[in-house]
Coordinates of C-alpha atoms and ligand atoms in Angstrom, one line a residue:
X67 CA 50.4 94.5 65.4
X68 CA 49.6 91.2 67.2
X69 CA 46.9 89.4 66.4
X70 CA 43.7 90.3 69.2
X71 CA 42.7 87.2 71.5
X72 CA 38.6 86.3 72.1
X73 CA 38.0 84.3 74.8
X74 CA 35.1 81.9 73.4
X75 CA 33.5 80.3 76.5
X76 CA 31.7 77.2 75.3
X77 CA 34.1 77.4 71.6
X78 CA 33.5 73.7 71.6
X79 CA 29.9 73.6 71.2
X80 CA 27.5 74.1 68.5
X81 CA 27.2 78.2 67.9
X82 CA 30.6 78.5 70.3
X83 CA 32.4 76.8 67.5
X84 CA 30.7 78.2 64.3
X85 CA 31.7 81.8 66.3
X86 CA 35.2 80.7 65.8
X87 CA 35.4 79.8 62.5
X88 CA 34.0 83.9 62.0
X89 CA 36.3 85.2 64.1
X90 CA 39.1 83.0 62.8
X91 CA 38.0 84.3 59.5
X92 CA 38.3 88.0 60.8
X93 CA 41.0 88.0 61.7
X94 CA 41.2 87.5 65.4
X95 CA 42.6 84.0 67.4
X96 CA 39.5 82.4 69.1
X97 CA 40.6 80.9 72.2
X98 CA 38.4 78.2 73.3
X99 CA 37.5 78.1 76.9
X100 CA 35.4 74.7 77.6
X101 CA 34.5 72.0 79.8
X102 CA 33.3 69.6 77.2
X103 CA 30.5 68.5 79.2
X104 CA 28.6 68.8 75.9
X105 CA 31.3 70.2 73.9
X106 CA 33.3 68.4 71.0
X107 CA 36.9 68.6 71.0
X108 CA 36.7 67.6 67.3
X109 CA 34.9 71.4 67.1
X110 CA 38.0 73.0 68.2
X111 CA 39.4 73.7 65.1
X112 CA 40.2 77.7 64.7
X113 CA 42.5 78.3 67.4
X114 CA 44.1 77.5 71.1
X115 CA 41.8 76.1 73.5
X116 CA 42.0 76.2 77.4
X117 CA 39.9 73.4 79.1
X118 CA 38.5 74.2 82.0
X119 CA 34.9 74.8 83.9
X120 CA 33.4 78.7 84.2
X121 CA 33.5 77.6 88.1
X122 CA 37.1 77.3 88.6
X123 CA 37.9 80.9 89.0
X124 CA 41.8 79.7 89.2
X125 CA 41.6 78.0 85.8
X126 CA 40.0 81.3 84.5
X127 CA 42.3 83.7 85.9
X128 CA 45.0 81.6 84.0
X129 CA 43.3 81.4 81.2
X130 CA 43.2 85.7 81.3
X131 CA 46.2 85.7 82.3
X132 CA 47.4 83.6 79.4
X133 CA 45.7 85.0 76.6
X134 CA 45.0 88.6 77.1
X135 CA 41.6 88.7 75.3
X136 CA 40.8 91.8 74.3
X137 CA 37.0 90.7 74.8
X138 CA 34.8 87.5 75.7
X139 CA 32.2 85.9 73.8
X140 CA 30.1 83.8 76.4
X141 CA 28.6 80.7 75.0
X142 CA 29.2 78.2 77.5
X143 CA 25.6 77.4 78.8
X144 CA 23.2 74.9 79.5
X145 CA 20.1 75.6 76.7
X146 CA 17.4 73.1 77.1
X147 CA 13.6 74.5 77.9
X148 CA 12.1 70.8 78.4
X149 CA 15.5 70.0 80.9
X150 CA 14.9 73.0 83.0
X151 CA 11.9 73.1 83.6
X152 CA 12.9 69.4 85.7
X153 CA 15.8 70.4 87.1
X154 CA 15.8 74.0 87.5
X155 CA 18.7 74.4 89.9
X156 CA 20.5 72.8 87.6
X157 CA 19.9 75.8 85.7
X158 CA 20.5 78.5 88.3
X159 CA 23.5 77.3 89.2
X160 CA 25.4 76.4 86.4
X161 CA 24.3 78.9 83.9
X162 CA 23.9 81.8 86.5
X163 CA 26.8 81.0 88.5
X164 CA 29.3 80.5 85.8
X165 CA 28.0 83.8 84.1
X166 CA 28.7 85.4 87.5
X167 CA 32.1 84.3 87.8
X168 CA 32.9 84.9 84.5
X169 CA 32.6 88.5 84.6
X170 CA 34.0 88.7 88.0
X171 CA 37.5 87.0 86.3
X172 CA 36.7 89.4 83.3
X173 CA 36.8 92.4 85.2
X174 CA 39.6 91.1 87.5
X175 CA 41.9 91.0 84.2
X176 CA 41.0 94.5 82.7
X177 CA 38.5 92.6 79.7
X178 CA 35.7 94.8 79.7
X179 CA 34.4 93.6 76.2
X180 CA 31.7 91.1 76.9
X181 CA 29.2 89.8 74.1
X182 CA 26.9 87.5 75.5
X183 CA 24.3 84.9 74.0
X184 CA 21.2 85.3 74.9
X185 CA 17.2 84.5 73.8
X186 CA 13.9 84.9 73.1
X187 CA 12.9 82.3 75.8
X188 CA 13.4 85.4 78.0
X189 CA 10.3 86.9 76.8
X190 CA 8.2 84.1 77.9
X191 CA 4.6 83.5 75.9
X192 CA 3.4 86.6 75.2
X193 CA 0.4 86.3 72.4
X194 CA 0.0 88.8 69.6
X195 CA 3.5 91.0 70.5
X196 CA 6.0 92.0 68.5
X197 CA 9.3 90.9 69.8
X198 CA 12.0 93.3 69.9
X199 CA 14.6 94.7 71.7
X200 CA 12.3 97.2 74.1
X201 CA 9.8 94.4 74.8
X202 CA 9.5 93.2 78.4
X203 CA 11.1 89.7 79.4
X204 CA 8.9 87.6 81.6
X205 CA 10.6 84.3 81.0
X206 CA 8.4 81.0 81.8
X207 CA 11.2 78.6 81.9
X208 CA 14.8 78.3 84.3
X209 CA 16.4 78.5 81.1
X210 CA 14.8 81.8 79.8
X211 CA 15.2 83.1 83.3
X212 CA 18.7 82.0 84.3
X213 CA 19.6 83.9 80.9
X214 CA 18.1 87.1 81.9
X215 CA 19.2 87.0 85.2
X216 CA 23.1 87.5 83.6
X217 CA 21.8 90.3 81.0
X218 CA 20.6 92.0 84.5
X219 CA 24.1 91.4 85.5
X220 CA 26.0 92.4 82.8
X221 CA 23.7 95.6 83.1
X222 CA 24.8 95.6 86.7
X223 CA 28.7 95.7 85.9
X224 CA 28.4 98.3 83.6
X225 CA 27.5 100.5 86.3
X226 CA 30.0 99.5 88.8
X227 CA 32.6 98.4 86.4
X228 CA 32.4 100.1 82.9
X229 CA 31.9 96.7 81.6
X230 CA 30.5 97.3 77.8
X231 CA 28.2 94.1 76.6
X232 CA 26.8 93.2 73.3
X233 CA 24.0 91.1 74.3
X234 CA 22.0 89.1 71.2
X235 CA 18.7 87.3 72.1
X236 CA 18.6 84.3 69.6
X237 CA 15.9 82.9 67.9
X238 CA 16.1 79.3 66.8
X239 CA 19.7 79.1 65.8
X240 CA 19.4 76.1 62.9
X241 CA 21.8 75.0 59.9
X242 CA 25.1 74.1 59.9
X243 CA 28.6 75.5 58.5
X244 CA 28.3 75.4 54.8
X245 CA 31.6 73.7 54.5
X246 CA 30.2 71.3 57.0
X247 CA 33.5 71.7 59.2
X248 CA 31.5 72.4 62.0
X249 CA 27.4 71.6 62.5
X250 CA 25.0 71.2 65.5
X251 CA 25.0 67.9 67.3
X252 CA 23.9 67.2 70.6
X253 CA 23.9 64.1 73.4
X254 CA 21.4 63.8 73.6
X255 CA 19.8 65.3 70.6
X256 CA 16.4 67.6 71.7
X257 CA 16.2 70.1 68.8
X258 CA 14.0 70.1 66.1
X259 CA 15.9 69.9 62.8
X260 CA 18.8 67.3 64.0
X261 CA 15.6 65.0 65.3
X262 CA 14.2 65.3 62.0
X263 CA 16.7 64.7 60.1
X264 CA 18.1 61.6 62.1
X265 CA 14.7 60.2 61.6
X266 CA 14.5 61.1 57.8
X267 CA 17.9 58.9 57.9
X268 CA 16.3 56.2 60.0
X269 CA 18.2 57.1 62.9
X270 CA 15.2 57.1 65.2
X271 CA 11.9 55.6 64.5
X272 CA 10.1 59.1 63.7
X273 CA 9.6 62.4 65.1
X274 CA 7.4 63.4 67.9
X275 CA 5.5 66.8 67.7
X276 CA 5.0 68.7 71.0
X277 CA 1.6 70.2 70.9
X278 CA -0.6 70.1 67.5
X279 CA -3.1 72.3 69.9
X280 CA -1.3 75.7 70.0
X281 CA -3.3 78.7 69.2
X282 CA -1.5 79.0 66.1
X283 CA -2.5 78.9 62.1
X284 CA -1.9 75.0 62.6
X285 CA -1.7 74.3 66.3
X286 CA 1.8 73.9 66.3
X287 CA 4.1 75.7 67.8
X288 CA 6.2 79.1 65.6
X289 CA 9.4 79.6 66.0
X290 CA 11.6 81.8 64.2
X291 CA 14.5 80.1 62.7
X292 CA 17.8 81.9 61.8
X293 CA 21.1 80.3 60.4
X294 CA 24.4 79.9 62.3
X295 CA 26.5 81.1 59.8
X296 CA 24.7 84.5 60.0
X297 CA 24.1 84.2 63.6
X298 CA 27.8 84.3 64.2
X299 CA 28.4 87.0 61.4
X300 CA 26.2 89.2 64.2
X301 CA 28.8 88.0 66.8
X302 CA 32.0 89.5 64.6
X303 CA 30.0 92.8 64.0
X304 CA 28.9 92.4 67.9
X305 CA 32.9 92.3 69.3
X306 CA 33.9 95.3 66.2
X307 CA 31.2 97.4 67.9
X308 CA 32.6 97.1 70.9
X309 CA 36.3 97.5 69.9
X310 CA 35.2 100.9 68.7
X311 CA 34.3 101.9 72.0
X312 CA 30.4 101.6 71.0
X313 CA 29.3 100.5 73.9
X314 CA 26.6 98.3 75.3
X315 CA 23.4 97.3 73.0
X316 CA 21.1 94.4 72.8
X317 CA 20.1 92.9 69.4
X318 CA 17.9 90.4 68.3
X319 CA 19.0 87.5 65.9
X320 CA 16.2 86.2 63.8
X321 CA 14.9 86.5 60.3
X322 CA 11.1 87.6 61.1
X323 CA 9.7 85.0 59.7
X324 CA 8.0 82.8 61.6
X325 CA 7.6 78.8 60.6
X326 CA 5.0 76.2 62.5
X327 CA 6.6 72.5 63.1
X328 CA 4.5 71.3 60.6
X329 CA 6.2 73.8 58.1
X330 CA 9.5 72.7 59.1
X331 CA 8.9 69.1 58.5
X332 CA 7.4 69.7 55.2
X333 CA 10.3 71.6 53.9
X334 CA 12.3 68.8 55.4
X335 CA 10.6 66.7 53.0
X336 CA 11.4 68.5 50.1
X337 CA 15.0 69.4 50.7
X338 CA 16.2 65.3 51.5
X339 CA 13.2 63.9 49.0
X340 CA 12.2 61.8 51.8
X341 CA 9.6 60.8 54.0
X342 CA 9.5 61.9 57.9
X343 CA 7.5 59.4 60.0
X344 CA 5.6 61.8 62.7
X345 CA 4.3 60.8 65.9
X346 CA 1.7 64.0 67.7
X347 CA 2.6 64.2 71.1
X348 CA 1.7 66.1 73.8
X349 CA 3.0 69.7 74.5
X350 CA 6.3 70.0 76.0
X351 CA 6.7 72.3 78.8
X352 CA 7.8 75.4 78.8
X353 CA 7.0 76.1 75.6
X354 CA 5.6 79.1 74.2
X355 CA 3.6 79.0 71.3
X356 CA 4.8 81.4 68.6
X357 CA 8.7 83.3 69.1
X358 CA 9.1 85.5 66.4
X359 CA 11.7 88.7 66.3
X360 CA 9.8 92.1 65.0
X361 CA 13.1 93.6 65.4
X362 CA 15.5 95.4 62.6
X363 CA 17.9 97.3 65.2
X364 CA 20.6 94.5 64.0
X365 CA 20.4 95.2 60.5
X366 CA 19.8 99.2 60.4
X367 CA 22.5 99.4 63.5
X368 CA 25.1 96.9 63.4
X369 CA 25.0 96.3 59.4
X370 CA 24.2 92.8 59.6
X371 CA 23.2 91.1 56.3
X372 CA 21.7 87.4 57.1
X373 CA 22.6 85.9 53.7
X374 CA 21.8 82.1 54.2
X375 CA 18.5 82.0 56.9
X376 CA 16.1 81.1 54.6
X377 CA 14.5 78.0 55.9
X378 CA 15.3 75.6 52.7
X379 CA 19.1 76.9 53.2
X380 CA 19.3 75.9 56.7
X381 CA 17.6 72.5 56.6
X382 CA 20.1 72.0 53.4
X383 CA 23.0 73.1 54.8
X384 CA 22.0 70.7 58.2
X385 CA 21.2 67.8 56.1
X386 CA 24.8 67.8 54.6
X387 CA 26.4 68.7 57.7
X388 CA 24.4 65.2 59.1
X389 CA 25.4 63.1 55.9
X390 CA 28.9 64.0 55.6
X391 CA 30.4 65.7 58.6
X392 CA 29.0 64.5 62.3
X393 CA 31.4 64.2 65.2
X394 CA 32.4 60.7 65.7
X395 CA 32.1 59.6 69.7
Ligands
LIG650 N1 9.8 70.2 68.8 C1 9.0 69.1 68.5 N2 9.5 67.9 68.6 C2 10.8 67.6 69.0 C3 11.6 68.7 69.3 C4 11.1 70.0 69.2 O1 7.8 69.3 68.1 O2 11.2 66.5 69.1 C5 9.2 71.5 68.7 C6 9.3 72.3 70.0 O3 8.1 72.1 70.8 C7 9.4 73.7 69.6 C8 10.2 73.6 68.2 O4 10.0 72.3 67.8 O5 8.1 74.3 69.3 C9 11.6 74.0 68.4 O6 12.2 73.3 69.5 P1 13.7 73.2 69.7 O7 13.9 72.3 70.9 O8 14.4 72.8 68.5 O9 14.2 74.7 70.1 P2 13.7 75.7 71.3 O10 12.4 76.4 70.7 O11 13.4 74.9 72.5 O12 14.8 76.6 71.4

């Protein structure tokens, strides 16, 4: 039998590429669809990759065409809360548009396997709930909203179309490939743990926090962080689910344990033995104060096992990703 095809929009970037290593490792040829617009063609390292944009429907009907994927994994987004809440057409068009197209071509070529990344951010600030899979979205960002507005979509296509979609809402995706072949890296950087740790290595004078006035335990904000190596794990089980004619199901990723700022910067400390130099800054917006996943459907449904998202594993497997294996540009 020959080998099964996954188109992996967005392969080139941070999770996209991670996703390829698992598929590579399952089994299946990752083909890389990207614009590298934030991409790294130094993460392309599992499989064939097709360079294109998700709005060149031409370039995507090739890339169909070419590769016969038996299923997509859609990556290829733009992800920052603090960025689109500035410029959110920016937003609605290139994240909602592209989605659109995408599952036009999709459909066009017979793929009906769609798993699609997601988030929490599409459940806005919403104090004291549990987050799972049947609570409400109210997104208060462009970025939280332009995601939603493709899960309403994908629902949409099923309808019409018998398109099937896996569709995982992430927490804080955080860590690095433990072989540091692949990490997180971003121009420019706006997450958390890379800041951090580029200060800790006196790569930036210190780290701002957003907020220290949050109603939380200590005014910082919560988020619930979950490593990319399980993340993607999610993502194989995900597209299997969806071979076996299981249709369409929305998991959350996260580990249900929720960690402050403060509480990420202090493990920081203790994993590199060194000092972070903090600046308290105002709140950024768009941010809600505590995210945190009540949800077990991914364990107790797909069989996921998250092996390596505790937090002192994911800051570790970062910090060696940012010592010994960073993209040169
Ligand atoms: N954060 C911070 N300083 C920074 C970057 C992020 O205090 O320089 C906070 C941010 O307000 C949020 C958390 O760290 O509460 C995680 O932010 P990140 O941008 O990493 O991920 P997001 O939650 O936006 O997906």
């Amino acid at each position: 039998m020959s080998m099964q095809h996954v188109l992996v929009t967005g392969g080139a970037g941070y999770i996209g590429a991670h996703a390829c290593k698992a598929l590579r490792n399952a089994g299946f040829v990752p083909v890389v669809y990207d614009n590298f617009s934030t991409g790294w063609k130094q993460a392309v390292k599992f499989g064939p990759v097709e360079e294109g944009d998700l709005l060149d429907r031409a370039t995507l009907d090739h890339a169909f065409a070419k590769w016969r994927p038996v299923a997509v994994m859609h990556f290829a987004a733009l992800s920052l809360v603090g960025e689109s809440m500035k410029d959110p057409s920016k937003y609605w068009r290139t994240n909602v548009m592209a989605g659109l197209n995408l599952i036009e071509a999709a459909i066009a070529a017979g793929c009906l396997n769609f798993v699609f990344s997601s988030t929490c951010a599409t459940y806005g600030d919403q104090d004291g709930v549990v987050l799972d899979e049947a609570t409400p979205q109210f997104p208060i960002n462009a970025y939280g909203g332009s995601k939603r507005a493709i899960e309403d979509m994908l629902r949409d296509f099923r309808a019409s179309h018998g398109l099937q979609s896996v569709i995982f809402r992430y927490f804080n995706v955080a860590g690095a490939d433990p072989e540091a072949e692949v990490g997180e890296q971003h121009v420019p950087e706006t997450h958390l743990i890379p800041l951090m740790l580029d200060a800790i290595a006196g790569k930036r004078p210190a780290l701002t926090v957003f907020g220290s006035d949050y109603p939380t335990p200590d005014g910082t904000c919560v988020r619930d962080y979950v490593h990319v190596s399980d993340l993607v794990d999610a993502h194989v089980l995900g597209l299997k689910w969806l071979l076996d004619g299981k249709g369409s199901e929305v998991f959350c990723l996260g580990s249900g344990n929720g960690f402050s700022v403060r509480e990420v910067i202090a493990q920081s400390r203790a994993v590199t033995n060194r000092d972070v130099p903090i600046i308290e800054g105002a709140r950024r917006p768009g941010d809600a104060a505590k995210l945190v996943s009540g949800s077990v459907k991914a364990v107790e449904t797909l069989g996921w096992q998250p092996k390596r998202s505790d937090l002192r594993q994911m800051i570790g497997d970062a910090w060696r990703w940012h010592q010994t294996g960073s993209y040169d540009y």
